[in-house]
Amino acid sequence: MKNKELFEAAKKVMPGGVNSPVRSFGSVDTPPIFAKKALGAKVWDLEDKVYIDFIGGFGPHILGHANPVVLEGVAGVLSEGISFGLSTGIEVEMAQTINRLMPSMEMVRMVNSGTEATMSAIRLARGYTKREKILKFEGCYHGHSDGLLIKSGSGGLSFNIPTSAGVLDALVEHTLVGQINDIEGLEALWARHGHELAGVIVEPVAANMGIVPLDQAFLKRLRELTMSTKTVLIFDEVITGFRLGLGGAQGYFDIQPDLTCLGKIIGGGMPVGAYGGRADIMAHISPLGDVYQAGTLSGNRVAMAMGLNTINYLEKHPEIYRQLEEKAVYLETAMMDNLKAAGIQGQVNRVGSLLSLFFTKEPVTDYHSVMKSDTEVFGRYFAGMLEAGVLLAPSTFEAMFLSMAHEDEVLKTFIDIQKEVLKSL
């Protein structure tokens, strides 16, 4: 079956033909493809066309698709049973590993998705502080739970949806929205609402409106303000956790939050999430405290095995982060050179092995500069790259994810293709 045929069939039984909006390719006005298999840095579609892949499952495949290291021993785990409704030793091993590498996470609770992690962390912050208000930042996406789906990024930006139908006004009322990298605005907001805030949730590297680095000075001031009012600071490291380094973004920036949300890499590509932090805060979670949260499949053995395989390998080979940085610097430089050669105005933002290309003449430093990007040009760029065999995230508001499988020759091929596609624009 061809991609188009399967999409038509899917639309009859699935909303929009997809299980996640960005997969519809709607924001780039291009028919979607369906994946058949993936290996290393490549993906095959239903028609056996091969693509150089820069989606990488939106983050977990830091070693590449179907890496033998990640899959080692998984068949044995499956043969012994998947889900028991009981605790298993591998859950404890994962929590100990996370605690060792991210010391701010003194206690950890495993869940099944990034959305579940952020939702639970927000509930915990409210339960711990006995306050109601939460602060998030415009363009940052923390999953699709009601209280956080306000001025969000990712698919919400792609489809120009600042919030969502079905989100109650009462929830919106208790969610304040700030601007990243605006220290003056942050201090003004704190003067008005600081003592009302249960928690602040932030992506320490905004990765769902494209990659937008947060100034270290902004993060430091945020940490100071939250401490001054005993407000819980929550780092959403679903994407950055174990991506920017073994210590995540908090290690990268040397700023410790009170709670951290993880996902992606800690499951090796399986559905997974986790939240954790200070022991005195985590002690408020049931069965120790009165903040209830549960999950039948939390700590799934297959996800734990694949995640531990990945993290343990990264810990044994810390040079991987230096090598990924070198690959990313090469791409960043070459992409800017290609833009100049084609006479096209654009910006390449990068933090570690995460990159984004924005078609705009101004530096991209916050939500408002992101929204000046030319999405029509990006759509034509995306279609040209796809036709030439390069698979990018189908939105200017998503990241490019590098992996160790993106070897030098693969990157050179990408740059050569991009140079020609940009010229054709």
XYZ file of N, CA and C in Angstrom, residues 185-376:
576
model
N 10.310 41.647 32.928
C 8.920 41.197 32.973
C 8.705 40.150 34.050
N 9.686 39.271 34.226
C 9.606 38.239 35.251
C 9.531 38.869 36.647
N 10.365 39.862 36.884
C 10.376 40.518 38.194
C 9.073 41.271 38.452
N 8.519 41.880 37.405
C 7.240 42.577 37.553
C 6.125 41.592 37.865
N 6.145 40.441 37.192
C 5.142 39.405 37.452
C 5.272 38.907 38.891
N 6.512 38.778 39.350
C 6.746 38.276 40.707
C 6.241 39.265 41.752
N 6.424 40.543 41.467
C 5.959 41.559 42.416
C 4.448 41.470 42.621
N 3.739 41.087 41.566
C 2.273 41.000 41.645
C 1.794 39.647 42.181
N 2.461 38.564 41.779
C 1.891 37.233 42.028
C 2.836 36.243 42.707
N 4.052 36.647 43.000
C 5.043 35.696 43.490
C 4.572 34.832 44.645
N 3.915 35.423 45.636
C 3.497 34.677 46.824
C 2.234 33.839 46.582
N 1.651 33.962 45.389
C 0.491 33.134 45.049
C 0.887 31.903 44.258
N 2.129 31.837 43.792
C 2.552 30.790 42.862
C 2.928 29.497 43.571
N 2.244 28.432 43.187
C 2.625 27.107 43.670
C 3.888 26.630 42.968
N 3.949 26.870 41.682
C 5.086 26.383 40.919
C 5.288 27.143 39.628
N 6.491 27.007 39.097
C 6.851 27.530 37.778
C 7.394 26.368 36.971
N 6.871 26.170 35.777
C 7.372 25.116 34.910
C 7.978 25.737 33.671
N 9.166 25.268 33.311
C 9.878 25.862 32.182
C 10.728 24.803 31.495
N 10.820 24.895 30.183
C 11.829 24.135 29.454
C 13.136 24.918 29.548
N 14.184 24.387 30.185
C 15.433 25.154 30.297
C 16.076 25.437 28.941
N 15.734 24.640 27.947
C 15.967 24.984 26.543
C 14.623 24.815 25.847
N 14.035 25.916 25.416
C 12.750 25.799 24.733
C 12.939 24.984 23.462
N 12.203 23.879 23.355
C 12.409 22.952 22.237
C 11.121 22.615 21.512
N 10.055 23.339 21.830
C 8.771 23.072 21.188
C 8.199 24.283 20.473
N 9.034 25.318 20.290
C 8.723 26.392 19.340
C 9.946 26.539 18.446
N 10.561 25.381 18.145
C 11.902 25.371 17.620
C 12.844 25.515 18.807
N 14.130 25.428 18.542
C 15.101 25.560 19.623
C 15.356 27.033 19.920
N 15.048 27.432 21.150
C 15.290 28.801 21.602
C 16.017 28.708 22.938
N 17.297 29.033 22.987
C 18.052 28.938 24.243
C 17.532 29.936 25.271
N 17.466 29.498 26.510
C 17.157 30.420 27.604
C 18.469 30.963 28.151
N 18.500 32.277 28.331
C 19.698 32.897 28.894
C 19.957 32.340 30.289
N 21.238 32.076 30.581
C 21.569 31.571 31.907
C 21.204 32.592 32.987
N 21.344 33.879 32.667
C 20.985 34.924 33.623
C 19.488 34.886 33.945
N 18.666 34.584 32.916
C 17.218 34.480 33.124
C 16.903 33.301 34.031
N 17.518 32.144 33.748
C 17.275 30.960 34.567
C 17.754 31.172 36.000
N 18.902 31.834 36.150
C 19.429 32.097 37.488
C 18.486 33.003 38.278
N 17.969 34.042 37.624
C 17.037 34.949 38.303
C 15.733 34.233 38.646
N 15.281 33.357 37.764
C 14.085 32.566 38.032
C 14.297 31.693 39.258
N 15.472 31.100 39.358
C 15.788 30.278 40.527
C 15.784 31.122 41.803
N 16.343 32.313 41.736
C 16.381 33.193 42.904
C 14.983 33.605 43.338
N 14.142 33.956 42.383
C 12.789 34.411 42.697
C 11.942 33.284 43.282
N 12.047 32.086 42.703
C 11.260 30.960 43.231
C 11.691 30.621 44.653
N 12.975 30.712 44.927
C 13.450 30.444 46.292
C 12.953 31.502 47.268
N 12.857 32.741 46.792
C 12.443 33.834 47.686
C 11.010 33.683 48.159
N 10.150 33.011 47.367
C 8.740 32.845 47.732
C 8.380 31.384 47.990
N 9.392 30.525 48.078
C 9.187 29.090 48.305
C 8.237 28.504 47.260
N 8.427 28.976 46.032
C 7.685 28.460 44.876
C 8.474 27.315 44.260
N 7.792 26.250 43.881
C 8.461 25.069 43.339
C 8.890 25.337 41.894
N 10.185 25.221 41.630
C 10.709 25.386 40.277
C 10.800 24.016 39.614
N 10.085 23.886 38.496
C 10.009 22.612 37.768
C 10.706 22.768 36.424
N 11.721 21.970 36.190
C 12.364 21.916 34.884
C 11.728 20.796 34.069
N 11.169 21.146 32.926
C 10.674 20.152 31.974
C 11.857 19.731 31.114
N 12.457 18.602 31.476
C 13.605 18.073 30.748
C 13.245 16.811 29.972
N 11.993 16.740 29.535
C 11.568 15.600 28.734
C 12.451 15.454 27.492
N 12.817 16.575 26.882
C 13.686 16.543 25.702
C 15.151 16.674 26.089
N 15.486 17.561 27.011
C 16.898 17.842 27.297
C 17.542 16.826 28.232
N 16.740 16.082 28.992
C 17.291 15.122 29.928
C 18.106 14.042 29.238
N 19.379 13.924 29.569
C 20.338 12.995 28.976
C 20.614 13.289 27.503
N 20.067 14.372 26.988
C 20.355 14.820 25.624
C 21.498 15.842 25.637
N 21.468 16.786 26.570
C 22.523 17.798 26.645
C 23.725 17.319 27.448
N 23.558 16.233 28.147
C 24.632 15.681 28.962
C 24.038 14.737 29.980
N 24.893 14.041 30.721
C 24.403 13.090 31.712
C 23.613 13.789 32.806
N 23.899 15.058 33.043
C 23.170 15.818 34.052
C 22.034 16.635 33.503
N 21.718 16.463 32.217
C 20.632 17.209 31.598
C 20.932 18.690 31.500
N 19.901 19.483 31.253
C 20.079 20.932 31.142
C 20.475 21.546 32.477
N 20.015 20.955 33.583
C 20.372 21.503 34.897
C 21.867 21.364 35.165
N 22.478 20.302 34.644
C 23.921 20.178 34.730
C 24.616 21.088 33.742
N 24.032 21.227 32.563
C 24.571 22.069 31.489
C 24.642 23.530 31.940
N 23.582 23.994 32.619
C 23.517 25.387 33.072
C 23.924 25.561 34.540
N 24.150 24.448 35.240
C 24.508 24.467 36.661
C 23.465 25.200 37.489
N 22.204 24.846 37.277
C 21.091 25.401 38.056
C 20.179 24.242 38.460
N 19.967 24.053 39.745
C 19.171 22.932 40.218
C 17.720 23.348 40.469
N 16.777 22.661 39.838
C 15.355 22.901 40.124
C 14.921 22.120 41.357
N 13.681 22.335 41.761
C 13.100 21.554 42.859
C 12.531 20.237 42.355
N 11.909 20.279 41.181
C 11.376 19.074 40.540
C 11.832 19.043 39.092
N 11.976 17.837 38.550
C 12.377 17.654 37.151
C 11.466 16.630 36.502
N 11.081 16.889 35.254
C 10.299 15.945 34.465
C 11.175 15.385 33.356
N 11.145 14.063 33.196
C 11.954 13.387 32.183
C 11.068 12.546 31.272
N 11.639 12.141 30.132
C 10.975 11.246 29.186
C 11.971 10.846 28.121
N 11.473 10.517 26.933
C 12.303 10.270 25.751
C 13.421 9.255 26.005
N 14.633 9.748 26.288
C 15.820 8.893 26.343
C 15.734 7.868 27.466
N 15.051 8.188 28.581
C 15.027 7.242 29.694
C 14.173 6.011 29.396
N 13.530 5.977 28.224
C 12.800 4.781 27.809
C 13.338 4.193 26.529
N 14.404 4.786 25.989
C 15.023 4.247 24.782
C 14.111 4.221 23.571
N 13.001 4.962 23.627
C 12.050 4.964 22.515
C 10.701 4.372 22.892
N 10.624 3.730 24.052
C 9.343 3.214 24.537
C 8.571 4.332 25.242
N 7.241 4.190 25.391
C 6.464 5.195 26.126
C 6.950 5.278 27.567
N 7.320 6.476 28.010
C 7.903 6.600 29.344
C 7.857 8.048 29.808
N 7.907 8.233 31.081
C 8.055 9.547 31.688
C 8.489 9.355 33.123
N 8.960 10.411 33.751
C 9.317 10.365 35.159
C 9.299 11.781 35.711
N 9.005 11.904 36.998
C 9.188 13.180 37.671
C 9.820 12.902 39.028
N 10.615 13.836 39.479
C 11.298 13.624 40.741
C 11.951 14.903 41.209
N 12.452 14.865 42.437
C 13.095 16.055 42.960
C 13.374 15.934 44.434
N 13.283 17.054 45.128
C 13.583 17.097 46.547
C 12.741 16.080 47.322
N 13.404 15.370 48.243
C 12.719 14.316 48.979
C 11.564 14.854 49.802
N 11.720 16.073 50.367
C 10.647 16.613 51.205
C 9.404 16.946 50.391
N 9.600 17.284 49.107
C 8.447 17.539 48.229
C 7.847 16.216 47.762
N 8.699 15.300 47.320
C 8.221 14.007 46.810
C 7.519 13.193 47.890
N 7.818 13.476 49.167
C 7.169 12.752 50.265
C 5.676 13.054 50.360
N 5.190 14.032 49.609
C 3.764 14.361 49.611
C 2.974 13.489 48.627
N 3.680 12.629 47.874
C 3.002 11.758 46.908
C 2.520 10.494 47.601
N 1.312 10.057 47.259
C 0.771 8.799 47.757
C 1.708 7.642 47.365
N 1.998 6.684 48.266
C 1.301 6.414 49.526
C 1.862 7.132 50.746
N 2.915 7.950 50.576
C 3.470 8.673 51.726
C 2.607 9.872 52.110
N 2.107 10.588 51.092
C 1.369 11.816 51.346
C -0.002 11.815 50.728
N -0.594 13.024 50.621
C -1.988 13.144 50.194
C -2.147 13.579 48.745
N -1.057 13.625 47.956
C -1.144 13.940 46.524
C -1.211 12.617 45.773
N -2.370 12.335 45.180
C -2.556 11.016 44.565
C -2.101 11.003 43.105
N -1.403 9.943 42.754
C -1.001 9.682 41.371
C -0.652 8.203 41.284
N -1.135 7.557 40.230
C -0.896 6.119 40.073
C -0.831 5.766 38.595
N -0.361 4.565 38.297
C -0.305 4.121 36.899
C -0.054 2.632 36.802
N -0.975 1.919 36.163
C -0.846 0.463 36.041
C 0.456 0.063 35.356
N 0.839 0.801 34.321
C 2.000 0.419 33.521
C 3.248 1.218 33.869
N 3.201 2.038 34.909
C 4.366 2.838 35.279
C 5.542 1.936 35.643
N 6.726 2.296 35.120
C 7.912 1.481 35.369
C 7.943 0.219 34.525
N 7.267 0.244 33.388
C 7.226 -0.916 32.487
C 8.629 -1.481 32.250
N 8.777 -2.798 32.378
C 10.100 -3.431 32.347
C 10.823 -3.245 31.020
N 10.089 -3.254 29.921
C 10.739 -3.089 28.608
C 11.284 -1.672 28.478
N 10.485 -0.672 28.860
C 10.941 0.716 28.810
C 12.136 0.926 29.730
N 12.083 0.343 30.935
C 13.194 0.494 31.877
C 14.468 -0.144 31.325
N 14.331 -1.318 30.712
C 15.503 -2.015 30.171
C 16.146 -1.225 29.042
N 15.319 -0.720 28.113
C 15.861 0.033 26.983
C 16.450 1.358 27.436
N 15.791 1.992 28.408
C 16.310 3.249 28.930
C 17.627 3.064 29.655
N 17.713 2.039 30.494
C 18.959 1.786 31.219
C 20.088 1.405 30.273
N 19.781 0.626 29.256
C 20.801 0.304 28.255
C 21.390 1.579 27.658
N 20.511 2.518 27.323
C 20.951 3.778 26.712
C 21.768 4.614 27.689
N 21.211 4.835 28.883
C 21.881 5.700 29.858
C 23.215 5.111 30.306
N 23.238 3.806 30.565
C 24.490 3.175 30.993
C 25.569 3.301 29.929
N 25.165 3.171 28.673
C 26.142 3.308 27.579
C 26.662 4.749 27.506
N 25.761 5.700 27.648
C 26.171 7.108 27.627
C 27.122 7.413 28.790
N 26.844 6.806 29.942
C 27.709 7.041 31.097
C 29.096 6.448 30.883
N 29.162 5.309 30.241
C 30.454 4.671 29.976
C 31.214 5.364 28.850
N 30.478 6.102 28.015
C 31.102 6.767 26.859
C 30.725 8.250 26.843
N 31.181 9.024 27.823
C 30.819 10.442 27.890
C 31.350 11.256 26.716
N 32.311 10.696 25.988
C 32.831 11.393 24.803
C 31.758 11.556 23.733
N 30.674 10.799 23.835
C 29.579 10.906 22.875
C 29.031 12.336 22.847
N 28.939 12.978 23.995
C 28.388 14.328 24.033
C 29.308 15.322 23.318
N 30.604 15.124 23.440
C 31.544 15.987 22.709
C 31.426 15.736 21.207
N 31.299 14.474 20.829
C 31.175 14.145 19.405
C 29.880 14.681 18.815
N 28.784 14.599 19.560
C 27.515 15.159 19.088
C 27.606 16.670 18.941
N 28.280 17.320 19.886
C 28.478 18.770 19.816
C 29.240 19.139 18.553
N 30.281 18.375 18.228
C 31.077 18.649 17.031
C 30.234 18.487 15.775
N 29.420 17.450 15.734
C 28.536 17.249 14.585
C 27.571 18.416 14.436
N 27.031 18.860 15.580
C 26.042 19.940 15.559
C 26.664 21.266 15.147
N 27.871 21.548 15.609
C 28.569 22.773 15.226
C 28.836 22.774 13.723
N 29.238 21.623 13.201
C 29.450 21.503 11.753
C 28.176 21.813 10.983
N 27.060 21.228 11.438
C 25.775 21.476 10.762
C 25.370 22.938 10.861
N 25.488 23.499 12.037
C 25.104 24.895 12.248
C 25.861 25.819 11.291
N 27.159 25.624 11.203
C 27.991 26.473 10.338
C 27.642 26.274 8.873
N 27.529 25.007 8.460
C 27.250 24.708 7.058
C 25.861 25.186 6.644
N 24.881 25.071 7.535
C 23.527 25.539 7.212
C 23.494 27.054 7.035
N 24.209 27.777 7.875
C 24.276 29.230 7.719
C 24.974 29.599 6.414
N 26.016 28.869 6.060
C 26.710 29.107 4.788
C 25.772 28.866 3.610
N 24.958 27.817 3.710
C 24.003 27.517 2.637
C 22.953 28.618 2.490
N 22.490 29.145 3.605
C 21.524 30.242 3.555
C 22.123 31.458 2.856
N 23.345 31.801 3.217
C 24.011 32.957 2.613
C 24.224 32.737 1.122
N 24.649 31.526 0.758
C 24.898 31.230 -0.647
C 23.631 31.333 -1.486
N 22.490 31.004 -0.878
C 21.213 31.039 -1.590
C 20.557 32.419 -1.513
N 21.151 33.318 -0.716
C 20.571 34.651 -0.565
C 19.273 34.653 0.200
N 19.136 33.714 1.151
C 17.892 33.582 1.924
C 18.154 33.997 3.367
N 17.252 34.809 3.909
C 17.387 35.226 5.293
C 16.919 34.112 6.222
N 17.782 33.756 7.155
C 17.431 32.691 8.078
C 18.335 32.683 9.289
N 17.893 31.962 10.301
C 18.649 31.827 11.544
C 18.735 30.349 11.894
N 19.888 29.947 12.383
C 20.051 28.586 12.898
C 20.313 28.695 14.397
N 19.398 28.167 15.189
C 19.580 28.126 16.645
C 20.060 26.740 17.040
N 20.980 26.694 17.993
C 21.525 25.404 18.415
C 21.862 25.429 19.898
N 21.534 24.335 20.569
C 22.043 24.055 21.907
C 22.399 22.570 21.930
N 23.677 22.267 22.164
C 24.095 20.874 22.128
C 23.778 20.254 20.793
N 23.110 19.092 20.800
C 22.787 18.374 19.569
C 21.377 18.655 19.076
N 20.795 19.774 19.532
C 19.468 20.204 19.091
C 19.605 21.441 18.216
N 18.960 21.444 17.039
C 19.053 22.574 16.131
C 17.685 22.917 15.561
N 17.552 24.177 15.132
C 16.362 24.613 14.395
C 16.755 25.649 13.358
N 16.074 25.599 12.220
C 16.232 26.598 11.163
C 14.959 27.433 11.098
N 15.124 28.743 11.238
C 13.999 29.672 11.141
C 14.212 30.574 9.934
N 13.190 30.735 9.108
C 13.281 31.639 7.962
C 12.830 33.029 8.396
N 13.755 33.767 8.953
C 13.507 35.120 9.430
C 14.828 35.874 9.473
N 14.777 37.181 9.337
C 16.012 37.971 9.305
C 16.512 38.329 10.696
N 15.632 38.231 11.695
C 15.991 38.636 13.042
C 16.440 37.446 13.882
N 17.339 37.658 14.845
C 17.693 36.597 15.792
C 16.445 36.093 16.515
N 16.385 34.813 16.763
C 15.223 34.209 17.409
C 15.569 33.951 18.870
N 14.955 34.739 19.748
C 15.305 34.680 21.168
C 14.109 34.467 22.084
N 12.898 34.535 21.534
C 11.702 34.372 22.358
C 10.520 34.020 21.463
N 9.351 33.892 22.091
C 8.145 33.506 21.364
C 7.814 34.479 20.238
N 7.941 35.779 20.505
C 7.541 36.772 19.510
C 8.453 36.747 18.290
N 9.745 36.526 18.484
C 10.640 36.441 17.328
C 10.450 35.124 16.588
N 10.080 34.069 17.307
C 9.744 32.803 16.645
C 8.579 33.004 15.685
N 7.570 33.758 16.140
C 6.353 33.909 15.346
C 6.535 34.801 14.118
N 7.717 35.411 13.967
C 8.016 36.175 12.762
C 8.595 35.300 11.660
N 8.815 34.023 11.964
C 9.356 33.104 10.969
C 8.362 32.897 9.829
N 8.891 32.724 8.625
C 8.059 32.534 7.430
C 7.723 31.056 7.297
N 6.520 30.688 7.748
C 6.124 29.282 7.709
C 5.837 28.805 6.294
N 5.457 29.719 5.402
C 5.207 29.330 4.010
C 6.505 28.894 3.343
